[in-house]
Short mmCIF file of C-alpha atoms and ligand atoms in Angstrom, two decimals:
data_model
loop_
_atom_site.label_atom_id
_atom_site.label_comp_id
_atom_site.label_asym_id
_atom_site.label_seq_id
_atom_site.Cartn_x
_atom_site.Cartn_y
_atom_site.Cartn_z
CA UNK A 6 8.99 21.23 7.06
CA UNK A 7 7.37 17.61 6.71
CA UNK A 8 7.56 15.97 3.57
CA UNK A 9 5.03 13.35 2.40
CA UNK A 10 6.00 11.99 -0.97
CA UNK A 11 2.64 10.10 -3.29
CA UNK A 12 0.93 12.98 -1.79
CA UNK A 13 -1.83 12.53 -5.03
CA UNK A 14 -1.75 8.47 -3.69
CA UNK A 15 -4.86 7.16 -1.84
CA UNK A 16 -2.70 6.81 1.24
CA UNK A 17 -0.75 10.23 0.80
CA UNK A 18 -3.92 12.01 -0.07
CA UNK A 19 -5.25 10.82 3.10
CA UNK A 20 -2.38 11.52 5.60
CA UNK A 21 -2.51 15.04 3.65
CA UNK A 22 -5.90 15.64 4.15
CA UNK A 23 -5.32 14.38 8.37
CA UNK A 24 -2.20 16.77 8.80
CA UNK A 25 -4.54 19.55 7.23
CA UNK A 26 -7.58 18.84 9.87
CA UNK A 27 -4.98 18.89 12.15
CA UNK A 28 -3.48 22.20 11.36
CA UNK A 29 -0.45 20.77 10.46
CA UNK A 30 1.64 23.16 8.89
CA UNK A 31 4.26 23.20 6.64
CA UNK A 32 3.93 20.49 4.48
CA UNK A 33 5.94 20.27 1.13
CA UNK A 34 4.14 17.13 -1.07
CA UNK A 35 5.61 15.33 -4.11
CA UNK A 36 3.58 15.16 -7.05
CA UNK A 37 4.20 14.16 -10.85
CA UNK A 38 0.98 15.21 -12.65
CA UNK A 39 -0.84 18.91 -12.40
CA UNK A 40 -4.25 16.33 -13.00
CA UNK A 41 -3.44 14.63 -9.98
CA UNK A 42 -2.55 17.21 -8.03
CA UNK A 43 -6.04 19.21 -9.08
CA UNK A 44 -8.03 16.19 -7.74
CA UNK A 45 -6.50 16.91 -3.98
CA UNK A 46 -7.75 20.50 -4.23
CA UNK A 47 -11.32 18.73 -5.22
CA UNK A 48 -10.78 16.40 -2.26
CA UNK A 49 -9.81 19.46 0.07
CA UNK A 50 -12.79 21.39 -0.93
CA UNK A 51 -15.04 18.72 -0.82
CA UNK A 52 -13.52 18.18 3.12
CA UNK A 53 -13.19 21.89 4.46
CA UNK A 54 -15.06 24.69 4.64
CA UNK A 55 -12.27 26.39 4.22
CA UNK A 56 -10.20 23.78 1.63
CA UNK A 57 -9.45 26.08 -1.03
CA UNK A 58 -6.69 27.92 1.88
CA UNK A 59 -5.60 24.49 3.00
CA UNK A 60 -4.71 23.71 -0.03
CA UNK A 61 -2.43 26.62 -0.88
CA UNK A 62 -0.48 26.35 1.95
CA UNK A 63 0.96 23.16 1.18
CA UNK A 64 4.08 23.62 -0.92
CA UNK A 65 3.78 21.19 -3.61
CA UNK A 66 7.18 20.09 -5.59
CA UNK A 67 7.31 17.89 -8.81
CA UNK A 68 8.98 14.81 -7.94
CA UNK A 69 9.95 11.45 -9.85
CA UNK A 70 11.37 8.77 -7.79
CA UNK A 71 13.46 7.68 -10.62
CA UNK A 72 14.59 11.52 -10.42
CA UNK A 73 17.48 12.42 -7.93
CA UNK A 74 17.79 15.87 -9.32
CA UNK A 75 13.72 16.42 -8.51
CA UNK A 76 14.40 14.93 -5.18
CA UNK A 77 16.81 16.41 -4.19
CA UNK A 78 14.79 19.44 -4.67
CA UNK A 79 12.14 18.33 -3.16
CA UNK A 80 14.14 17.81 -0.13
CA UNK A 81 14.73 21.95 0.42
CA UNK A 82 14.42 22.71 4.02
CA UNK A 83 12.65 19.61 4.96
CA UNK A 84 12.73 17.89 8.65
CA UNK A 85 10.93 14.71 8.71
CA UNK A 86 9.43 12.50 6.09
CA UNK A 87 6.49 10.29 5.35
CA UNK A 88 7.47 8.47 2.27
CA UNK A 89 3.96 7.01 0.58
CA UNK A 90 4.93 7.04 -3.15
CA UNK A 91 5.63 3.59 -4.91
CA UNK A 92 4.27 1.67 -7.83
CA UNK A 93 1.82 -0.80 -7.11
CA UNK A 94 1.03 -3.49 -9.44
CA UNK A 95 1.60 -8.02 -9.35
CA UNK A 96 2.26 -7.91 -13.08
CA UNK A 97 5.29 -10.28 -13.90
CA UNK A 98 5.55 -8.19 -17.13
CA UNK A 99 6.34 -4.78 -14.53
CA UNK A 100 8.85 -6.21 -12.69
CA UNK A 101 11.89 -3.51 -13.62
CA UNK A 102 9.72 -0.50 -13.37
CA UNK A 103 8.80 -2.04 -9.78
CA UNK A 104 12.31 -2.34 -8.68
CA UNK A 105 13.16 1.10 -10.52
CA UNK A 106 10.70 2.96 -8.26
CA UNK A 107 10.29 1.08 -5.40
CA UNK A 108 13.76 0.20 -4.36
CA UNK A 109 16.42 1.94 -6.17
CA UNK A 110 13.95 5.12 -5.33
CA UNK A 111 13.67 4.48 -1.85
CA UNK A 112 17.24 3.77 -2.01
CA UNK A 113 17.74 7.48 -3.15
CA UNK A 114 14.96 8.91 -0.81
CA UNK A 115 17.38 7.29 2.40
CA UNK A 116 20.08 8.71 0.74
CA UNK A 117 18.80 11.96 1.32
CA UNK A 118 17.67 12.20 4.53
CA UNK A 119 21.01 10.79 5.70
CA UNK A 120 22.72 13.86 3.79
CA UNK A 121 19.98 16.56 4.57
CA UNK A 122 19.95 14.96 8.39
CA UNK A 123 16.45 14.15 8.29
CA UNK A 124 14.90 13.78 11.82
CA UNK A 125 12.66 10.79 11.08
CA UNK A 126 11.67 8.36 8.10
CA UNK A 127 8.08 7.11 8.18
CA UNK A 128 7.99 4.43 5.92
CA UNK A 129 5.01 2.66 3.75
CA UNK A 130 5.91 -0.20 3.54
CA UNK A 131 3.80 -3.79 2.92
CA UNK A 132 2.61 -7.18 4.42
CA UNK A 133 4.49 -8.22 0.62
CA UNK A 134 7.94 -7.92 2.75
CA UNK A 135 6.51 -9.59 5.61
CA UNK A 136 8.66 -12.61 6.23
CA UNK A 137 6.72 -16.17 5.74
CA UNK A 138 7.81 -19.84 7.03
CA UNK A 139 6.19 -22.79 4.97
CA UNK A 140 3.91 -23.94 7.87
CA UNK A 141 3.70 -20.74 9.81
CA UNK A 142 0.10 -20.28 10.58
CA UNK A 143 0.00 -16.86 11.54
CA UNK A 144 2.95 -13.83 9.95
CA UNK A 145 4.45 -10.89 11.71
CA UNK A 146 6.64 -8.15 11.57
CA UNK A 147 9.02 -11.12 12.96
CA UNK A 148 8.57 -13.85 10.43
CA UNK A 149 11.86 -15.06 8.82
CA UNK A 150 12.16 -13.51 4.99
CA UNK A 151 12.91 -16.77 3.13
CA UNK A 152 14.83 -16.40 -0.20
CA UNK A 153 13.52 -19.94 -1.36
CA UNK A 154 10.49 -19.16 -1.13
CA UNK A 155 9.37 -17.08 -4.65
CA UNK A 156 7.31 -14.07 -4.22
CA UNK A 157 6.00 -11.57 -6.25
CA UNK A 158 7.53 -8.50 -8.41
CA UNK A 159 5.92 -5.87 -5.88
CA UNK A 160 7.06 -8.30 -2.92
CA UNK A 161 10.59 -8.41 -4.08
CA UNK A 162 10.77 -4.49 -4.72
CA UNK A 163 8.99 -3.53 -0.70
CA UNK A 164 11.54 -5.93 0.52
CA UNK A 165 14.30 -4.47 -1.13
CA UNK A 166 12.73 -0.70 -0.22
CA UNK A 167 12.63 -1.95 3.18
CA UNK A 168 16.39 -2.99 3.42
CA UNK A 169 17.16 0.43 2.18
CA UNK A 170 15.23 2.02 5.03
CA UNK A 171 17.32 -0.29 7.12
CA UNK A 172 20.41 0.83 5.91
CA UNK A 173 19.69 4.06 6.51
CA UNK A 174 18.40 3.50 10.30
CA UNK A 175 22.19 1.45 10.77
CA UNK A 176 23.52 4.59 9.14
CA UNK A 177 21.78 6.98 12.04
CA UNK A 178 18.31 7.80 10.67
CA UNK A 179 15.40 7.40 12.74
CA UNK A 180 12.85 5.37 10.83
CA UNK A 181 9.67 3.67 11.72
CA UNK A 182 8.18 1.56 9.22
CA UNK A 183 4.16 0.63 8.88
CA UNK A 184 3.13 -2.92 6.43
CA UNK A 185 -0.50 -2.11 5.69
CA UNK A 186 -2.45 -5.08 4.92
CA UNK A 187 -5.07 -4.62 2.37
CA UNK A 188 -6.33 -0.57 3.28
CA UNK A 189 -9.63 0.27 2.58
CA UNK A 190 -10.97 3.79 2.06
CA UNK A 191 -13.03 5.56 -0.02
CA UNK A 192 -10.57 6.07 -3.78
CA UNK A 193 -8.49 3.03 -2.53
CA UNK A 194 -7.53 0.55 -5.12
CA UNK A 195 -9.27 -2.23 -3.25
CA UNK A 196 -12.24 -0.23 -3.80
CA UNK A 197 -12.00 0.06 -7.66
CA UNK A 198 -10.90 -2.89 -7.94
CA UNK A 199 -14.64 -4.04 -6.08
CA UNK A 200 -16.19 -1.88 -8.56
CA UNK A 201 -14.97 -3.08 -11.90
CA UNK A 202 -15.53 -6.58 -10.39
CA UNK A 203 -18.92 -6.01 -9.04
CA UNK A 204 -20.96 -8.42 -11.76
CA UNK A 205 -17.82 -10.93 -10.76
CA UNK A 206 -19.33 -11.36 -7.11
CA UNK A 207 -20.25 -15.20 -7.46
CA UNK A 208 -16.65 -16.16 -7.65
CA UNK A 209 -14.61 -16.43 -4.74
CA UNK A 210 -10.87 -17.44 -4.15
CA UNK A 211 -10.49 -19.26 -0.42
CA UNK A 212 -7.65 -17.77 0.39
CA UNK A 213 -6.91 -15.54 3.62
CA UNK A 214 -6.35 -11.50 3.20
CA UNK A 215 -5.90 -9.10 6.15
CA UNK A 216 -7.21 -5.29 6.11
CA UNK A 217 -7.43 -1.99 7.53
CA UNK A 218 -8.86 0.94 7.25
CA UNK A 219 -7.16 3.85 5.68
CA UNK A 220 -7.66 6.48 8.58
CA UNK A 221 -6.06 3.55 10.81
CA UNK A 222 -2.87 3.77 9.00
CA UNK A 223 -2.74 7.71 8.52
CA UNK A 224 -3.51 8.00 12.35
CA UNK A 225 -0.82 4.89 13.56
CA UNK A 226 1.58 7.05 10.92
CA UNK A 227 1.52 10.44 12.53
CA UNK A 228 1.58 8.87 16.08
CA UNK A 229 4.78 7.20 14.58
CA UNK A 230 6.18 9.93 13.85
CA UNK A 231 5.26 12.19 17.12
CA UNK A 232 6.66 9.34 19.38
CA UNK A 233 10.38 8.10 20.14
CA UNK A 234 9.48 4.85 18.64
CA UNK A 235 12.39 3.94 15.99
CA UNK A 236 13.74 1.63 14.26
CA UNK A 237 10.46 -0.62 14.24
CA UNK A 238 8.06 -2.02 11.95
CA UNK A 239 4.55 -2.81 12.36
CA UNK A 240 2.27 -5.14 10.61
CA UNK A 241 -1.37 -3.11 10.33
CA UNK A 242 -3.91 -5.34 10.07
CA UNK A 243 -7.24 -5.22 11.81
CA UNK A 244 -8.92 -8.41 10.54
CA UNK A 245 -7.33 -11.20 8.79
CA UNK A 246 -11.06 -12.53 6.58
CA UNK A 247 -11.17 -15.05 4.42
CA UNK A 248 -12.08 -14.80 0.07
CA UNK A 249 -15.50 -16.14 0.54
CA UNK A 250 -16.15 -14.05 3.60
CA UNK A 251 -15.29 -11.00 2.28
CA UNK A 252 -17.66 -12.18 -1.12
CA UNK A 253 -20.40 -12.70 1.11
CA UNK A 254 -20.30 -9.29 2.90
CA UNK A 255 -19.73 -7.34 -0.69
CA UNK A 256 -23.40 -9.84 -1.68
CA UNK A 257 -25.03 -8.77 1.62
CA UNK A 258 -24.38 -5.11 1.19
CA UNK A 259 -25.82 -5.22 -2.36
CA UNK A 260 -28.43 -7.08 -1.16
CA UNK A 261 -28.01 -9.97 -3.81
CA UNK A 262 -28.36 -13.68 -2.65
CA UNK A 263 -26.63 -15.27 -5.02
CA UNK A 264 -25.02 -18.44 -4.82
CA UNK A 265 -21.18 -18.38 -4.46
CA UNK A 266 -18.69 -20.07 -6.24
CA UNK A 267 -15.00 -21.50 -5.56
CA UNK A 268 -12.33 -20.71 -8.20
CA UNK A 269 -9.73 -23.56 -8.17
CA UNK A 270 -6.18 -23.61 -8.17
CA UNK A 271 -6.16 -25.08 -11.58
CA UNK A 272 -7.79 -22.59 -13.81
CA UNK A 273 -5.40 -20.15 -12.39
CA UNK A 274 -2.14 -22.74 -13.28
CA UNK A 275 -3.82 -22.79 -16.00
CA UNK A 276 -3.65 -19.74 -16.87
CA UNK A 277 -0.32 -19.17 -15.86
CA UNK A 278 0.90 -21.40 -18.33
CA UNK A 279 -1.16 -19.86 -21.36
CA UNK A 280 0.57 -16.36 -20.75
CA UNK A 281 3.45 -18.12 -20.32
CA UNK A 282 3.36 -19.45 -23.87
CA UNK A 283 1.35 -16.48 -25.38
CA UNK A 284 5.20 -14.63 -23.71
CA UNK A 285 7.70 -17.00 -25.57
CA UNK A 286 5.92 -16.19 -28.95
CA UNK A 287 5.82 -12.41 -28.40
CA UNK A 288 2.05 -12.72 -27.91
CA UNK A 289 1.21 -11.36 -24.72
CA UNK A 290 3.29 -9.99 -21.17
CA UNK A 291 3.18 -12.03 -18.24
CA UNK A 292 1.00 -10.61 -15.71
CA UNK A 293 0.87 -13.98 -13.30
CA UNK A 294 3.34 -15.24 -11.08
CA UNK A 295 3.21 -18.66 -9.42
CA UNK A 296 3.96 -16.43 -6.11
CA UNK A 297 0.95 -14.27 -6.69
CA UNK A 298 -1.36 -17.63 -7.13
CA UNK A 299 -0.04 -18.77 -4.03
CA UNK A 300 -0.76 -15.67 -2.32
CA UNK A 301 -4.25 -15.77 -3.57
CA UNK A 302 -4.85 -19.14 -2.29
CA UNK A 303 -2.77 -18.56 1.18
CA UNK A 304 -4.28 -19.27 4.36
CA UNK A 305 -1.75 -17.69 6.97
CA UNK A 306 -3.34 -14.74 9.16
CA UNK A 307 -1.38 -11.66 9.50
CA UNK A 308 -1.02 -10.39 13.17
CA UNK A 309 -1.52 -6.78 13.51
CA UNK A 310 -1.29 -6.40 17.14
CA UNK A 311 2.22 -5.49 17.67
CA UNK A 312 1.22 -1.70 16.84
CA UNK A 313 -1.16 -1.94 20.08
CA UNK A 314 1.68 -2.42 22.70
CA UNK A 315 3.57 1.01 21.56
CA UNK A 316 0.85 3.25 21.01
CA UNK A 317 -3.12 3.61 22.53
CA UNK A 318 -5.10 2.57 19.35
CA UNK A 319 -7.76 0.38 18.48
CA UNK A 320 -8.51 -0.52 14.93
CA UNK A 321 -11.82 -0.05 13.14
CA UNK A 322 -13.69 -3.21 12.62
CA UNK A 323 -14.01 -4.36 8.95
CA UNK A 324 -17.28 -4.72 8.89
CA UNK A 325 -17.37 -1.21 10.04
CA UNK A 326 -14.81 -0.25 7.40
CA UNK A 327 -17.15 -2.22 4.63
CA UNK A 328 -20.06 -0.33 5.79
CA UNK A 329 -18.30 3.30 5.48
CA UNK A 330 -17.85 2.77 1.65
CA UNK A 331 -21.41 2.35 0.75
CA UNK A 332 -20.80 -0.48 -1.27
CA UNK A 333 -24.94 -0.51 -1.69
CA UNK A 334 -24.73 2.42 -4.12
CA UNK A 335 -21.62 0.97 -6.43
N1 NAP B 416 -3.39 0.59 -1.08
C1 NAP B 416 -3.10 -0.48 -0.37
O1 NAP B 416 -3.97 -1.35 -0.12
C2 NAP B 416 -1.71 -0.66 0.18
C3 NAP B 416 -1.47 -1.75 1.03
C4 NAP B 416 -0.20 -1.91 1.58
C5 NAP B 416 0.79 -1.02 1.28
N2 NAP B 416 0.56 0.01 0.45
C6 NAP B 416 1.65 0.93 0.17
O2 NAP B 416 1.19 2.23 0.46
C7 NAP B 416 1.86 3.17 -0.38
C8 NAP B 416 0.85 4.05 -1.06
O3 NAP B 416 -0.04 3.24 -1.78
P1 NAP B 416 -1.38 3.84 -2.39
O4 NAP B 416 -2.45 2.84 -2.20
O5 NAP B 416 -1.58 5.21 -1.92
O6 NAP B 416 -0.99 3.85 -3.94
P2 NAP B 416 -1.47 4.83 -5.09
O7 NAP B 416 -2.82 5.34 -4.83
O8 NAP B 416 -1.19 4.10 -6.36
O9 NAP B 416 -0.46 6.05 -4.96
C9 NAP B 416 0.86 5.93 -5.30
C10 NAP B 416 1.50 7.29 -5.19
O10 NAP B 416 2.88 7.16 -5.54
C11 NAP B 416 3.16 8.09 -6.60
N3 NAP B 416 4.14 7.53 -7.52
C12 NAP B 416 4.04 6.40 -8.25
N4 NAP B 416 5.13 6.23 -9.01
C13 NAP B 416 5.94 7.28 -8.74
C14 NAP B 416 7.21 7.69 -9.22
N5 NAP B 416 7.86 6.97 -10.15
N6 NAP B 416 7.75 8.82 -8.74
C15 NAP B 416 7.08 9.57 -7.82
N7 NAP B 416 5.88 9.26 -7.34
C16 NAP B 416 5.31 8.12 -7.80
C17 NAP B 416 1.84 8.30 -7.31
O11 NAP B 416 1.89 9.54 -8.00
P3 NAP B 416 1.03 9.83 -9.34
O12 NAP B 416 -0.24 10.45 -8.84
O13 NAP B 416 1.88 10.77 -10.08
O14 NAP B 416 0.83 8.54 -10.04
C18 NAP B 416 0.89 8.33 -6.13
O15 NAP B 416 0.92 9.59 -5.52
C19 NAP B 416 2.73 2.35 -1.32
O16 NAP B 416 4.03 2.34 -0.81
C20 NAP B 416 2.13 0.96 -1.25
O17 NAP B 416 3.12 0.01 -1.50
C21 NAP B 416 -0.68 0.23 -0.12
#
């Protein structure tokens, strides 16, 4: 049986819902709340003719990652896994949950495929635990993780998730890893996160962000796991675009001309510093970091083209991606 853990997830949802078209089947998926779980029978209905049988013959087991006990269970009779669930957020103030879930979780998910002799690990990982050298112009899945140099909450918890996965492939599991830039799909939290900013869309940070489409990553995933590949990782990124770029395409596709506007470093130091204070007198949690700031105002690209010399793909364009989520009706 194949296990695919954050099955309710945007991403797990989605490699669900490719496995299914594909006939994939037995397929046990990890899920934490019945609400969530209803919302992928919507999805499959919505997607198959036949969605409603789909859906019953995955085998669905309630799993928390902070949960050995459910894990363990959820591991009964299972061969290879795709391990999607983590918690996603840059808050300063959620840095123990993120380290809770992310690593000591994955730390327990490796420790179970090691005793129930899992055939393969696929692993969602991040570009967050992508190595970067002050200068570097352009990151891949070989850039040198520097401890001086700060990063965020999430960052620090993928990295640490990903030297779990490590461990486990020096221990004798075969792993491959994927490092999605920002994904894009239809329910993805880049897409949310567009709508509840939508009357925000005259303010632009210059920094550089790479994405991918969603479908990209579920197919590059399965491929992973069908092929001898192991013990790699691969940076998926089909277009590295910069803040105002992306603005400007979000403006076109509503049709609105407005002029844009550059937010500066300083209001976000500034910022930074209020929570700061508003957190020493019990006021407020920290969401900013100084990391995340600097991520929003980075300029390295992100190479995504390892991926292309181990398997026959081609990524969808961005543009192409932009125009599949109708961002004209939002
Ligand atoms: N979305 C992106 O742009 C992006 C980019 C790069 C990498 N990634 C990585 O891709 C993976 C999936 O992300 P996503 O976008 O699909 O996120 P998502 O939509 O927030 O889904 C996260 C999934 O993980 C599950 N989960 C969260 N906390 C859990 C816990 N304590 N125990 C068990 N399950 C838990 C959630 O279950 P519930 O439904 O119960 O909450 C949900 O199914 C993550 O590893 C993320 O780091 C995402």
């Amino acid at each position: 049986m194949i296990l695919v853990t954050g099955a309710t997830g945007f991403i797990g949802s989605n490699l669900l819902y490719k496995l299914a078209k594909y006939n994939v089947c037995n397929i046990v998926a990890t899920y934490r709340y019945k609400a969530n779980k209803d919302k992928i029978a919507a999805l499959f209905r919505s997607k198959f003719p036949d969605g409603n049988l789909k859906f019953e013959r995955i085998i669905w087991r309630k799993a928390e990652l902070r949960d050995l006990p459910s894990l363990t269970e959820a591991f009964e009779g299972v061969k290879k896994v795709y391990h999607c669930a983590a918690f996603i957020s840059f808050a300063f103030s959620d840095r123990q949950k993120l380290y809770e879930i992310n690593q000591k979780g994955t730390s327990y998910m490796v420790d179970l495929c090691l005793k129930n002799k899992i055939e393969k690990l696929v692993y969602v990982s991040s570009i967050a635990s992508l190595g970067s050298e002050e200068n570097e112009t352009t990151v891949d899945e070989n850039s040198t993780w520097d401890n001086n140099i700060d990063k965020t909450p999430y960052g620090y918890s993928k990295y640490g998730a990903e030297m779990e996965v490590w461990r486990g492939s020096q221990e004798g599991l075969d792993i491959a890893i994927v490092n999605p830039g920002i994904v894009l799909g239809p329910g993805s939290p880049m897409e949310k996160k567009i709508k509840s900013m939508k009357n925000w869309f005259r303010f632009y940070t210059p920094g550089i962000s790479g994405y991918v489409w969603v479908e990209d990553v579920t197919t590059i995933m399965i491929k992973l796991m069908d092929s001898g590949i192991k013990s790699e990782r691969f940076a998926l990124v089909a277009e590295n675009w910069s803040g105002k770029s992306m603005i400007l395409a979000l403006l076109k596709a509503q049709k609105k001309n407005y002029t844009v506007i550059k937010m500066s470093k300083v209001f976000f130091y500034t910022f930074w510093f209020v929570e700061y204070l508003l957190e020493i007198i019990g006021l407020r949690k920290r969401f900013f970091t100084k990391a995340l700031i600097k991520i929003i105002f980075n300029d390295t690209k992100i190479s995504g083209e390892k991926i292309k010399s181990y398997i026959d793909f081609k990524y969808t364009p961005i543009g192409l991606s932009l125009k599949k989520l109708n961002l004209d009706k939002i």
